[in-house]
Every structure is written in C-alpha cells, then in structure tokens.
Coordinates of C-alpha atoms and ligand atoms in Angstrom, one line a residue:
X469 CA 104.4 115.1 81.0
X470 CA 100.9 114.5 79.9
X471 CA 99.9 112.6 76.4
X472 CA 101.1 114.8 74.1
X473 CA 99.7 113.0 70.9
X474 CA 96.7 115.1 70.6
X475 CA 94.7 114.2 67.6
X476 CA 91.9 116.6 68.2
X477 CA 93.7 119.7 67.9
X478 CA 92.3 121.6 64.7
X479 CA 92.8 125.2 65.6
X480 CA 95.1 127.9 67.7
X481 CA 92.3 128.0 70.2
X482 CA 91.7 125.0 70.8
X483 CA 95.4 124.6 71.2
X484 CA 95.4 127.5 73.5
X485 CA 92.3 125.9 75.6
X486 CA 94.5 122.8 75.8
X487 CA 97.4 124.6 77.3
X488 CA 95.2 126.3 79.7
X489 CA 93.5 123.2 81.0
X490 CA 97.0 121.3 80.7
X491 CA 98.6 123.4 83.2
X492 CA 95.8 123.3 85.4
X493 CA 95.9 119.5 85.0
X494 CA 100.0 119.1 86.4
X495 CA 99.3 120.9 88.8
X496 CA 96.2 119.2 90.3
X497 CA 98.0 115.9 89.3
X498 CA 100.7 116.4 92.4
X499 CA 97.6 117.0 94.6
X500 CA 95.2 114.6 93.8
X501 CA 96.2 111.5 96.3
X502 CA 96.0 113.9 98.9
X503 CA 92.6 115.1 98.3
X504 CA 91.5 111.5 97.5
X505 CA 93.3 110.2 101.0
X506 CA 91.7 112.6 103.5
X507 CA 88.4 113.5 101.2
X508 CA 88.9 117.3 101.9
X509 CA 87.6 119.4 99.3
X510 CA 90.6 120.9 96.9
X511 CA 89.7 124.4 97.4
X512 CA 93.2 125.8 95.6
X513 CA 92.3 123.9 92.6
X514 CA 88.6 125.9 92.3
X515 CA 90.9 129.0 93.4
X516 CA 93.2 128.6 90.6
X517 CA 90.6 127.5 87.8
X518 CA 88.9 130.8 89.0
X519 CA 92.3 133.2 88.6
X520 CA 92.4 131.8 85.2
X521 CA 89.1 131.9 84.5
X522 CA 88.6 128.3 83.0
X523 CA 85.3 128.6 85.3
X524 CA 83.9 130.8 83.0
X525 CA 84.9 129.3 79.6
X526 CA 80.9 128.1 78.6
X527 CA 79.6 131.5 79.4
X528 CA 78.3 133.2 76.4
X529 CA 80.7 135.8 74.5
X530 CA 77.6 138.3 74.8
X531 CA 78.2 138.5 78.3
X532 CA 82.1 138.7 78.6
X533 CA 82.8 134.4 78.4
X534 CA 84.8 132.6 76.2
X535 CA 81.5 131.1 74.6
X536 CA 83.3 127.7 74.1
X537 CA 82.3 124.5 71.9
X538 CA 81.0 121.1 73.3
X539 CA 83.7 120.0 71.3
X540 CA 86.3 122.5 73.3
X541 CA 84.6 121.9 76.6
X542 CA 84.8 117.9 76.0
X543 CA 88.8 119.0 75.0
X544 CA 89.2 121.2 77.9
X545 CA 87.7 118.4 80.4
X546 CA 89.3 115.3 79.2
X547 CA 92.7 117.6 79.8
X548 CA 91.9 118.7 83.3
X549 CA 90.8 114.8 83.8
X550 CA 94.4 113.8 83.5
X551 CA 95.4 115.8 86.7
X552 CA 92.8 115.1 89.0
X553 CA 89.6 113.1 88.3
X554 CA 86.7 115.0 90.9
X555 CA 88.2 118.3 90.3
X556 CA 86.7 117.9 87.0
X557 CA 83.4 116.1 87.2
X558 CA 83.1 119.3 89.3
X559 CA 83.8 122.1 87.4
X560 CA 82.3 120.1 84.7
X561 CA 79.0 120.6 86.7
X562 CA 79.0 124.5 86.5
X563 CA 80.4 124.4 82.8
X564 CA 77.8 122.4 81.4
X565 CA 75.1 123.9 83.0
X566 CA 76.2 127.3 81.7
X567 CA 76.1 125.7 78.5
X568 CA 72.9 124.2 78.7
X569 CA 71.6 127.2 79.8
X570 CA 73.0 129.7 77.2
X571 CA 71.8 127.2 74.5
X572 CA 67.9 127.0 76.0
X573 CA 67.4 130.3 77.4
X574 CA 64.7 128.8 79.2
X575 CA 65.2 131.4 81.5
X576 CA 64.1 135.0 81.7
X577 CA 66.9 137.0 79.5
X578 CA 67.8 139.4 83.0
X579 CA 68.2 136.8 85.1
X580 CA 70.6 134.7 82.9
X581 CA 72.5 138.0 82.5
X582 CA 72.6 138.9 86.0
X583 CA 74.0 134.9 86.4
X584 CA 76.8 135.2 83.8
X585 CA 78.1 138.7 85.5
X586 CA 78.0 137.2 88.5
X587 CA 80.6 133.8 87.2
X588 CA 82.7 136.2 85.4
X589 CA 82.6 139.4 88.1
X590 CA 82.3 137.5 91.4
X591 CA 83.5 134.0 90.1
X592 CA 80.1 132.2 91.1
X593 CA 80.0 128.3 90.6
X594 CA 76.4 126.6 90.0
X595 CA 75.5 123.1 90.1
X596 CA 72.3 121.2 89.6
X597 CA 70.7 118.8 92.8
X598 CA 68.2 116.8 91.6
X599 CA 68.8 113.4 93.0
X600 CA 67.4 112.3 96.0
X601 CA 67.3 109.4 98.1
X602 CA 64.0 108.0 98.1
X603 CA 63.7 108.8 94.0
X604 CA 67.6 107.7 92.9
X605 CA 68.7 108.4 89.2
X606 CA 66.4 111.6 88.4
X607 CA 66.4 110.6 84.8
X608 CA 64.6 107.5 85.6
X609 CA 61.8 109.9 86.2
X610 CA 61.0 109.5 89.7
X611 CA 58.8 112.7 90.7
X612 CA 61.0 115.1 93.6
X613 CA 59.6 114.4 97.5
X614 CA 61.2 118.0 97.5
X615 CA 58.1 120.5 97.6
X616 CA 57.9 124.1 96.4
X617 CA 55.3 125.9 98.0
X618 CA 53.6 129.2 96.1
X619 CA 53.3 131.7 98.9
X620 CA 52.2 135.6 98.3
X621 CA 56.1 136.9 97.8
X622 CA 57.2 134.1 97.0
X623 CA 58.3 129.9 97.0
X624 CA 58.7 127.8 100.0
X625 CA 61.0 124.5 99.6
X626 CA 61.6 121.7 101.6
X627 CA 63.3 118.3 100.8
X628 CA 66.4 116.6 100.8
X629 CA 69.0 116.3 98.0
X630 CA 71.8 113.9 97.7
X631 CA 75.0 113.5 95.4
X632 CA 75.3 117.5 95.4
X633 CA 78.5 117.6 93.8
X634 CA 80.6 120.9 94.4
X635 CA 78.1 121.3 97.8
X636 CA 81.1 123.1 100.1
X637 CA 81.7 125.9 97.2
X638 CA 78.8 126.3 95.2
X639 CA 77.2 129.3 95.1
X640 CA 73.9 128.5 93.5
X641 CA 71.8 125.1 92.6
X642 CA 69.2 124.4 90.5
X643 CA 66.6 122.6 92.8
X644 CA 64.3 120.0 91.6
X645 CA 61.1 119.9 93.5
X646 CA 57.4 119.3 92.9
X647 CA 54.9 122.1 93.0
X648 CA 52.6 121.5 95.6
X649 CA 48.5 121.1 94.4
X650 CA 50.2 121.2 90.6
X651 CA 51.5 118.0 88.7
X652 CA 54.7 120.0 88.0
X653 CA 58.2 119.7 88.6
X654 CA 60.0 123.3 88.6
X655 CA 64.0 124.2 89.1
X656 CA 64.6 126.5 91.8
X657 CA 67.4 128.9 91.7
X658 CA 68.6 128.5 95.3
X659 CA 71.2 130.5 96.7
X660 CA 73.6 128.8 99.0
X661 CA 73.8 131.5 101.2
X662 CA 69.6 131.6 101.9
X663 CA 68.6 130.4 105.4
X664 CA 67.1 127.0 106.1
X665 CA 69.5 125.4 103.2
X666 CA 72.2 123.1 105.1
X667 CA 74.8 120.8 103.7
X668 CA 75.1 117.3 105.6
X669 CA 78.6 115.8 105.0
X670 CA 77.8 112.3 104.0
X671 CA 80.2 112.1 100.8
X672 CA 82.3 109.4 102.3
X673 CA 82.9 107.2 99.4
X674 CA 85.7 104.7 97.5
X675 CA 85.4 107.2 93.8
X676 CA 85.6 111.2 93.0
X677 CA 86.3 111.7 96.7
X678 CA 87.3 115.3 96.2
X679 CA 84.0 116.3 94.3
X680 CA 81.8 117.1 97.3
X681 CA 78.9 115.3 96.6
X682 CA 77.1 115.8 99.9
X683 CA 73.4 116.1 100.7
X684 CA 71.5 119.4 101.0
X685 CA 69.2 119.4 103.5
X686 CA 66.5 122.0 102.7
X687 CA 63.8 123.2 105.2
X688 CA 61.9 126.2 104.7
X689 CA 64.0 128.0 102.5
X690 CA 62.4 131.0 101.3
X691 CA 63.3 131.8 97.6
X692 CA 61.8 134.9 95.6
X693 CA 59.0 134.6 92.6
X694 CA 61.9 134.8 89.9
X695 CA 63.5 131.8 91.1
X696 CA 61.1 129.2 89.4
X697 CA 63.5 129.3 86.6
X698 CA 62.4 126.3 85.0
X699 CA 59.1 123.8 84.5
X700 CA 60.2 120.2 83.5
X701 CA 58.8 119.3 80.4
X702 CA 56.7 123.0 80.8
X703 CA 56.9 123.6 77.1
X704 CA 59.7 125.5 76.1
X705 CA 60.4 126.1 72.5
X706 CA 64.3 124.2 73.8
X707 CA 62.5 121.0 75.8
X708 CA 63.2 119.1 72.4
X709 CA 66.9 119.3 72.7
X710 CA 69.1 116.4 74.2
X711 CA 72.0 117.4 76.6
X712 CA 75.0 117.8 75.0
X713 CA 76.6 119.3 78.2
X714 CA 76.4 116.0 79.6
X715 CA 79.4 114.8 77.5
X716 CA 81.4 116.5 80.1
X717 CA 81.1 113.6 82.3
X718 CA 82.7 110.9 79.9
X719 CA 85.4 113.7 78.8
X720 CA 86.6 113.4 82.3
X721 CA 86.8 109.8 82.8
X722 CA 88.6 109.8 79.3
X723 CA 91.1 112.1 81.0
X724 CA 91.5 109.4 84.0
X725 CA 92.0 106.8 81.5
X726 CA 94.5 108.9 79.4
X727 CA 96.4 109.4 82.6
X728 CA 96.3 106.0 83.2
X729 CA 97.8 105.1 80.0
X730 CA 100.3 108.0 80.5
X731 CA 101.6 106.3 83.9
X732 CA 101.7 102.7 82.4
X733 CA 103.8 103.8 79.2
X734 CA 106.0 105.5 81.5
X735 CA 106.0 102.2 84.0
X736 CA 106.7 99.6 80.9
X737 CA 109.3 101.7 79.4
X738 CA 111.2 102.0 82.8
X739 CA 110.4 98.6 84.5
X740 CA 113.3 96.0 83.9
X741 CA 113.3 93.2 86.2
X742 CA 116.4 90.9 86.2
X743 CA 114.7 88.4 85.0
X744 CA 114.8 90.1 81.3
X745 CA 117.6 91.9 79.3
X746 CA 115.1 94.5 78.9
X747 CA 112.1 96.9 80.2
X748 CA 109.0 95.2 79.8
X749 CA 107.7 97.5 77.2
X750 CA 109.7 94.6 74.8
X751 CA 107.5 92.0 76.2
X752 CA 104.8 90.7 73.6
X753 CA 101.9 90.4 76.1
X754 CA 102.8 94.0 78.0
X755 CA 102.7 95.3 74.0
X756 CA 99.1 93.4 73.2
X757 CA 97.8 95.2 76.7
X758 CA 98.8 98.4 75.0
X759 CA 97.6 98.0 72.2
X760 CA 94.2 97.4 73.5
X761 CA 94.4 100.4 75.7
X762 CA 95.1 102.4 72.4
X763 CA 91.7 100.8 70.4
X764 CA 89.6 101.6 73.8
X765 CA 90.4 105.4 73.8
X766 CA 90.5 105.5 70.3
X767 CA 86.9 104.3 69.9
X768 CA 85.7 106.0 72.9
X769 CA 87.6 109.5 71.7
X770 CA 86.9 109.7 68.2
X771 CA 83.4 109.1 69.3
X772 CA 83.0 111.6 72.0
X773 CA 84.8 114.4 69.6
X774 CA 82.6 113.0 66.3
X775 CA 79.2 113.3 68.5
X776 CA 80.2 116.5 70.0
X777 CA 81.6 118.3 66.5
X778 CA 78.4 117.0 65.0
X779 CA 76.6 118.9 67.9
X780 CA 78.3 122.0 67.5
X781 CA 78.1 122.0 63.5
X782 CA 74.5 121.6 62.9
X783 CA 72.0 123.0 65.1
X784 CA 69.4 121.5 63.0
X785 CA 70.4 117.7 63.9
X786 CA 70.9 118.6 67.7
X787 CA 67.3 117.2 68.4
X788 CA 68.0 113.8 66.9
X789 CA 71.2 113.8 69.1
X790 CA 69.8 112.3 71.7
X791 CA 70.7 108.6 71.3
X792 CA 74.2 109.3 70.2
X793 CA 75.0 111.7 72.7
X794 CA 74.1 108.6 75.3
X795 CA 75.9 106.4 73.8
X796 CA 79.0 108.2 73.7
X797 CA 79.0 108.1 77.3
X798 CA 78.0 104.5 77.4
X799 CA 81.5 103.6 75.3
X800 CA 83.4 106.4 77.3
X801 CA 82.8 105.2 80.7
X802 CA 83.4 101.6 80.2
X803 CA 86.1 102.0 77.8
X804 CA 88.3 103.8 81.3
X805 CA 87.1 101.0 83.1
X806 CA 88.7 98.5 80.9
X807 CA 91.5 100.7 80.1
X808 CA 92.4 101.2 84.2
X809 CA 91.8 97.8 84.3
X810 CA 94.4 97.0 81.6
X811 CA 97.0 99.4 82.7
X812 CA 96.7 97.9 86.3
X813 CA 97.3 94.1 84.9
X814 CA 100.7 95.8 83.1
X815 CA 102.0 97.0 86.2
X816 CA 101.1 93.8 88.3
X817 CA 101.3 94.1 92.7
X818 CA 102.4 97.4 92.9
X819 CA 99.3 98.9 91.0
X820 CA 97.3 97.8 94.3
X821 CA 99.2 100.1 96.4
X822 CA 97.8 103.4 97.5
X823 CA 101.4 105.2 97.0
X824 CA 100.6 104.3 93.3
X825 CA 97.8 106.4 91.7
X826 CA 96.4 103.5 89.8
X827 CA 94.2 102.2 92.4
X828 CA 92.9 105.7 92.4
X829 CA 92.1 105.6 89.2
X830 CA 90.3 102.5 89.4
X831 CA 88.4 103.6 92.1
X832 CA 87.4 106.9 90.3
X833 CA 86.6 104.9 86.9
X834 CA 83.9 103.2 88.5
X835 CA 82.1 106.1 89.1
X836 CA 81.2 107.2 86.1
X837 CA 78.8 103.9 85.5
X838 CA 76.8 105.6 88.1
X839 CA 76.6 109.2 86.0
X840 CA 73.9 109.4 83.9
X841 CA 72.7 108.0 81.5
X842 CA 73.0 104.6 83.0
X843 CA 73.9 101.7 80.9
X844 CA 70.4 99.6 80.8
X845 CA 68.8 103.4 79.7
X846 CA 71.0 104.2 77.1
X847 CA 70.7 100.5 75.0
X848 CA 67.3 101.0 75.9
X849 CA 67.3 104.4 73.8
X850 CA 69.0 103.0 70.7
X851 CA 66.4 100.0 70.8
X852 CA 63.6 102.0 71.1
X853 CA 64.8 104.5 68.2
X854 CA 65.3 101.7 65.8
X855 CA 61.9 101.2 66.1
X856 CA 60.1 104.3 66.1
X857 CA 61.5 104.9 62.6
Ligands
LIG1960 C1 80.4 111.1 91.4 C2 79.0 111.4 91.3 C3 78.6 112.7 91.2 C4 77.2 113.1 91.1 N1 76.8 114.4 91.1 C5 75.5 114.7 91.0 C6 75.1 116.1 91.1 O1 75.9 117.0 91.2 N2 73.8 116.3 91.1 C7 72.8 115.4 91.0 O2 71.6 115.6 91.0 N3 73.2 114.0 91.0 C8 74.5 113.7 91.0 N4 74.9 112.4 90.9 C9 73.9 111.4 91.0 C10 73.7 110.5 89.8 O3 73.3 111.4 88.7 C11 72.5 109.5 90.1 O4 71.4 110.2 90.3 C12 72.9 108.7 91.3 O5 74.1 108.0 91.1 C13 71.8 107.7 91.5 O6 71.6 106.9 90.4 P1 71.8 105.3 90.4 O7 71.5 104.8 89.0 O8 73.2 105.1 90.9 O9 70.8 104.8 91.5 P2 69.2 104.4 91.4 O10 68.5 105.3 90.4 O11 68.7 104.4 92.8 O12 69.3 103.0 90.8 C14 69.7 101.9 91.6 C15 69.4 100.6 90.9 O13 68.0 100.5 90.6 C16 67.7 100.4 89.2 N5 66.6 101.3 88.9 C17 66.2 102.3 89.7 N6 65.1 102.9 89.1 C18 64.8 102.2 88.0 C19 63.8 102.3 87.0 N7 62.8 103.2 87.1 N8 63.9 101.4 86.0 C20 64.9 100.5 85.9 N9 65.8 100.4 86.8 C21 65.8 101.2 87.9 C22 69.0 101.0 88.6 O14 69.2 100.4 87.3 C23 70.1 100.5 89.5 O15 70.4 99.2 89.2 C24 76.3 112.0 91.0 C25 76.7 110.7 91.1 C26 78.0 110.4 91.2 C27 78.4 108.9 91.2

C-alpha cells in the first residue's frame, strides 16, 4: 500500500490523476530492484505509462492532452516516485518540457502542433541534452562545444552530449549547441532516428540507474531550417519566465522519500526483537526518528505544492518565481536525503542489504543534489534577490 494520507488532494481530478499515477507506481515498485541491479532500461514501464497515456498528461487540451497543472504534475510525479525513482525523473523529462513549451510557445505554432499529435497519436517522448562534458551543469552557463552549422537547406551539428536521460527511447531532443560565426546558443529539434546521431552507453552509475542517462554522440547530423526551435536568451516575449517544470525533479525524489517512509512504518510496526515485549514502533527513539521524517516531508511538501499552486494561480507572479521555485528544490532534495538517511538508521544492518530497497533509495536520493539547480546556485539566488530589491 502506498501513503495513503494525501493532504494535497483538493479536487475529483486530481484524485483521479493520483489513482492513475498510483497504479502505475505498484506496479513499477515490484520491478524497480531489477532495473536498478542489471541497469537495463524499463521499457514495460514507458509501455504502460504510454497505454495510459500519463505520457501525455502536460500536453495542452487544444491539442487533445489533459493540459495538467504544475501542481498536478508535481502530484502525479511525487506518486509515480514511490514505485520506481528513474522511471520518473524520466518521464518527468518529457512532461516538463511539454509544459515548458506549451507555456512559452517559443516555437513556431505548426511545429508545436505537429509535436503534440505526434505524443498523443504516435506516443513520442522528448527530452532536453544540454550537458556536456567539457561545460558540466549547463545552467552554470558554460557556452555548448556542440556546433550548429547554417548550410543552404539546412543546420549541420556536431558535439557530444552527456547525462541524456531517456537516450534508449527518446524520440526527439532539444540540442544545445553554439551557432558557428554567431555568439548564439540555439536548441535543435533533433530527431533520434536522423543519421550521424549515436548513443554511447556510458550510464553506469550507483543512482537512477534505470533512467538512461547516456551520452549522444553527434557528428554531422543534418537537421532541416525549422529545427532551430529556440535562441537562448534570443528575446522571446517568454525568456522572463523561471522554470516551473523543473519542480518535477524534487516531486520525484519526494516520492523516493515517501516510499521510504512507507517501508520504515511498515518495518517498525512489524519488527519485534526478543529483546522487547513489543515492535519497535513503541520505542521512544524509533518514534523521535519518525517524527523527524514527518517535519522533513512536511516542509519540503507543503513547499513544493505552495510554490507550485502559486505558479499555476497567478500568471502575473510567475516571473518573480524564480527564487522560490529553486528553493523548493533545494529543501526537497535534501529533505529525501535526510529522510532515507533516517529511515535507514530505524531499520539498522539490514537496511544495507541490496535485497532491501533502502539502500536503493539512498543511492537514488543522492542524485538529485546533482539536478539542477545546484545548492551553492540557488542560496546564491535568494542572496542576490535580497539585494536587488
Ligand atoms: C540522474 C540525472 C539525470 C540527468 N538528466 C539530464 C538530462 O536529461 N539532460 C541534461 O542536459 N542533463 C541532465 N543531467 C545533468 C545535470 O543537469 C547536470 O548538468 C550534471 O549533473 C552536471 O552538473 P554538476 O553540477 O554535477 O557538474 P559540474 O557543473 O561539472 O560541477 C562540478 C563541480 O564544479 C563546480 N562548478 C562547476 N562550474 C562552476 C561555476 N561556474 N561556478 C561555481 N562552481 C562551479 C560545481 O559546484 C561542482 O562542485 C542529469 C543529471 C543526473 C544526476
């Protein structure tokens, strides 16, 4: 059973939202060690969130999606989080860039049109590469060493990407590169299918196994005119907005925390050594633990939904967002670190043991440090907004 205390439930459909990503989430939950032991990628759980279409819950309702909140996708993602971790982070990818994009329509109308039809029609999945190895963190601003050349009919781009979450299934990503003999940085529309694009298997690591992360290895990929979809920082009437679709990313390691509160109350109320009369759930310090588990998520959660309600309620403070929306991650990603953390001291030795699924979460909580924005950024941000007022 997943935590069924759900505070954030205000409606029938965001109820219904929460069933659909539930369900989704038990059943990923029995297949998540085995996708995290041998790194494979967990092709039946994109198949399934496709048959149900959860994958196309952010497009908008104008072109046959469910045109969901940040509120309902931050709902639907810290649900699906408490099945399987890197499932999520990776549809939360290709939700939260159809977000982004159906709130900027940065890009030409037809083209965004054609993209929706082709998520909800041909269940497409789209993810953004921007990092690279020689530039790290793209939001530290490092320009691309990926190149776009302008040639008669037209782009040429070569480069090498890294982190490419969803790389073995996606159908699209938005490509960062520089425009040669330009100071610009465009996003490429880059079909997956074109020739010259290659994906080199190097996500072997300890977190998010499952999400594919690989590098993309780019060389002389021909794209067509059209597929400069965006200029970074090219003056679009949107470039003021923060990115709320980036609180997908502590949603999900909220859900790895809920699930590893879920499987510690569920340890302490069955665990009963014959040392005590009792289960250890009775046990002041095993209480205290809780109870700190509880403030965590309950800071980080009525945080995340309080920044992401405000978001969705009033279009005209979304540009001042910006700081908040950071900071929401800041608090979310450490608070599942402590709270795995906690949960793991409660059970003791046996948390340590790879037939328990708390070492998994630890290992998959320690990821989302390394999702942007990073910690050192976003205190940065608050300072630098207190004063600049
Ligand atoms: C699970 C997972 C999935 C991901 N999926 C994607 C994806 O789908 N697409 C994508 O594009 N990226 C993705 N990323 C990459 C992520 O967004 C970061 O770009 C990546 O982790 C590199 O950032 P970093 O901070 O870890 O490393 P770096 O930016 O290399 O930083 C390393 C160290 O140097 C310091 N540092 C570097 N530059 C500066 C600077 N200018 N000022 C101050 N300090 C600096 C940092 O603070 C840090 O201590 C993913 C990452 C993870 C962990």
């Amino acid at each position: 059973m997943l935590h069924k205390e759900h505070f954030f439930i205000k409606t029938k459909r965001q109820k219904a939202l929460y069933d659909l990503a539930h369900q989704h989430a038990e059943k990923f939950r029995e297949r998540a060690a085995h996708y995290d032991k041998t790194g494979e990628f967990p092709f039946e759980n994109f198949e399934e969130l496709k048959a149900s279409g959860f994958h196309a819950l952010t497009v908008p309702k104008e072109y046959n999606g469910k045109g969901i909140s940040l509120y309902e996708l931050v709902l639907v993602q810290e649900t699906l989080g408490q099945g399987d971790g890197a499932t999520t982070l990776g549809i939360g990818w290709h939700l939260g860039i159809m977000m982004d994009l159906s709130i900027r329509r940065e890009w030409d109308e037809p083209l965004f049109q054609k993209m929706c039809q082709e998520v909800v029609n041909e269940k497409k999945l789209i993810n953004r590469a921007a990092t690279e190895p020689k530039t790290g963190s793209p939001t530290r601003g490092g320009k691309p060493f990926t190149t776009a050349v302008k040639q008669a009919d037209g782009w040429l781009i070569n480069g090498h990407k890294s982190f490419a979450s969803l790389a073995p299934i996606a159908d699209y990503f938005i490509i960062t590169a520089s425009i040669k003999e330009s100071d610009q940085v465009g996003g490429f529309l880059v079909d997956t299918a074109y020739p010259g694009l290659q994906t080199k298997k190097t996500w072997d690591t300890m977190s998010m196994r499952a999400t594919g992360s690989d590098d993309l290895l780019l060389k002389d990929v021909k794209v067509p005119m059209e597929a400069h979809v965006e200029t970074i920082g090219g003056g679009h009437a949107n470039d003021h907005l923060p990115h709320g679709w980036l609180l997908h990313i502590p949603a999900c390691y909220l859900g790895i925390a809920l699930a590893a509160r879920r499987d510690v109350i569920h340890f302490a109320e069955n665990y009963q050594p014959n040392s005590l009369p009792h289960p250890i759930k009775e046990v002041p310090h095993v209480q205290q633990k809780i109870g700190e588990i509880d403030l965590e998520l309950m800071k980080a959660r009525y945080m995340m939904y309080g920044v992401a309600e405000k978001w969705d309620e009033d279009e005209e403070m979304r540009p001042h967002l910006g700081p908040e929306l950071s900071a929401v991650k800041y608090v979310a990603t450490n608070a599942a670190v402590k709270v795995v953390d906690l949960a793991m001291r409660i059970v003791g030795g046996t948390s340590i043991f790879r037939s328990n699924p708390f070492e998994r979460y630890y290992r998959d909580v320690r990821a989302g440090i390394h999702n942007p924005p990073n910690d050192d950024a976003v205190l940065g941000i608050l300072g630098k907004r207190v004063f600049s007022n």
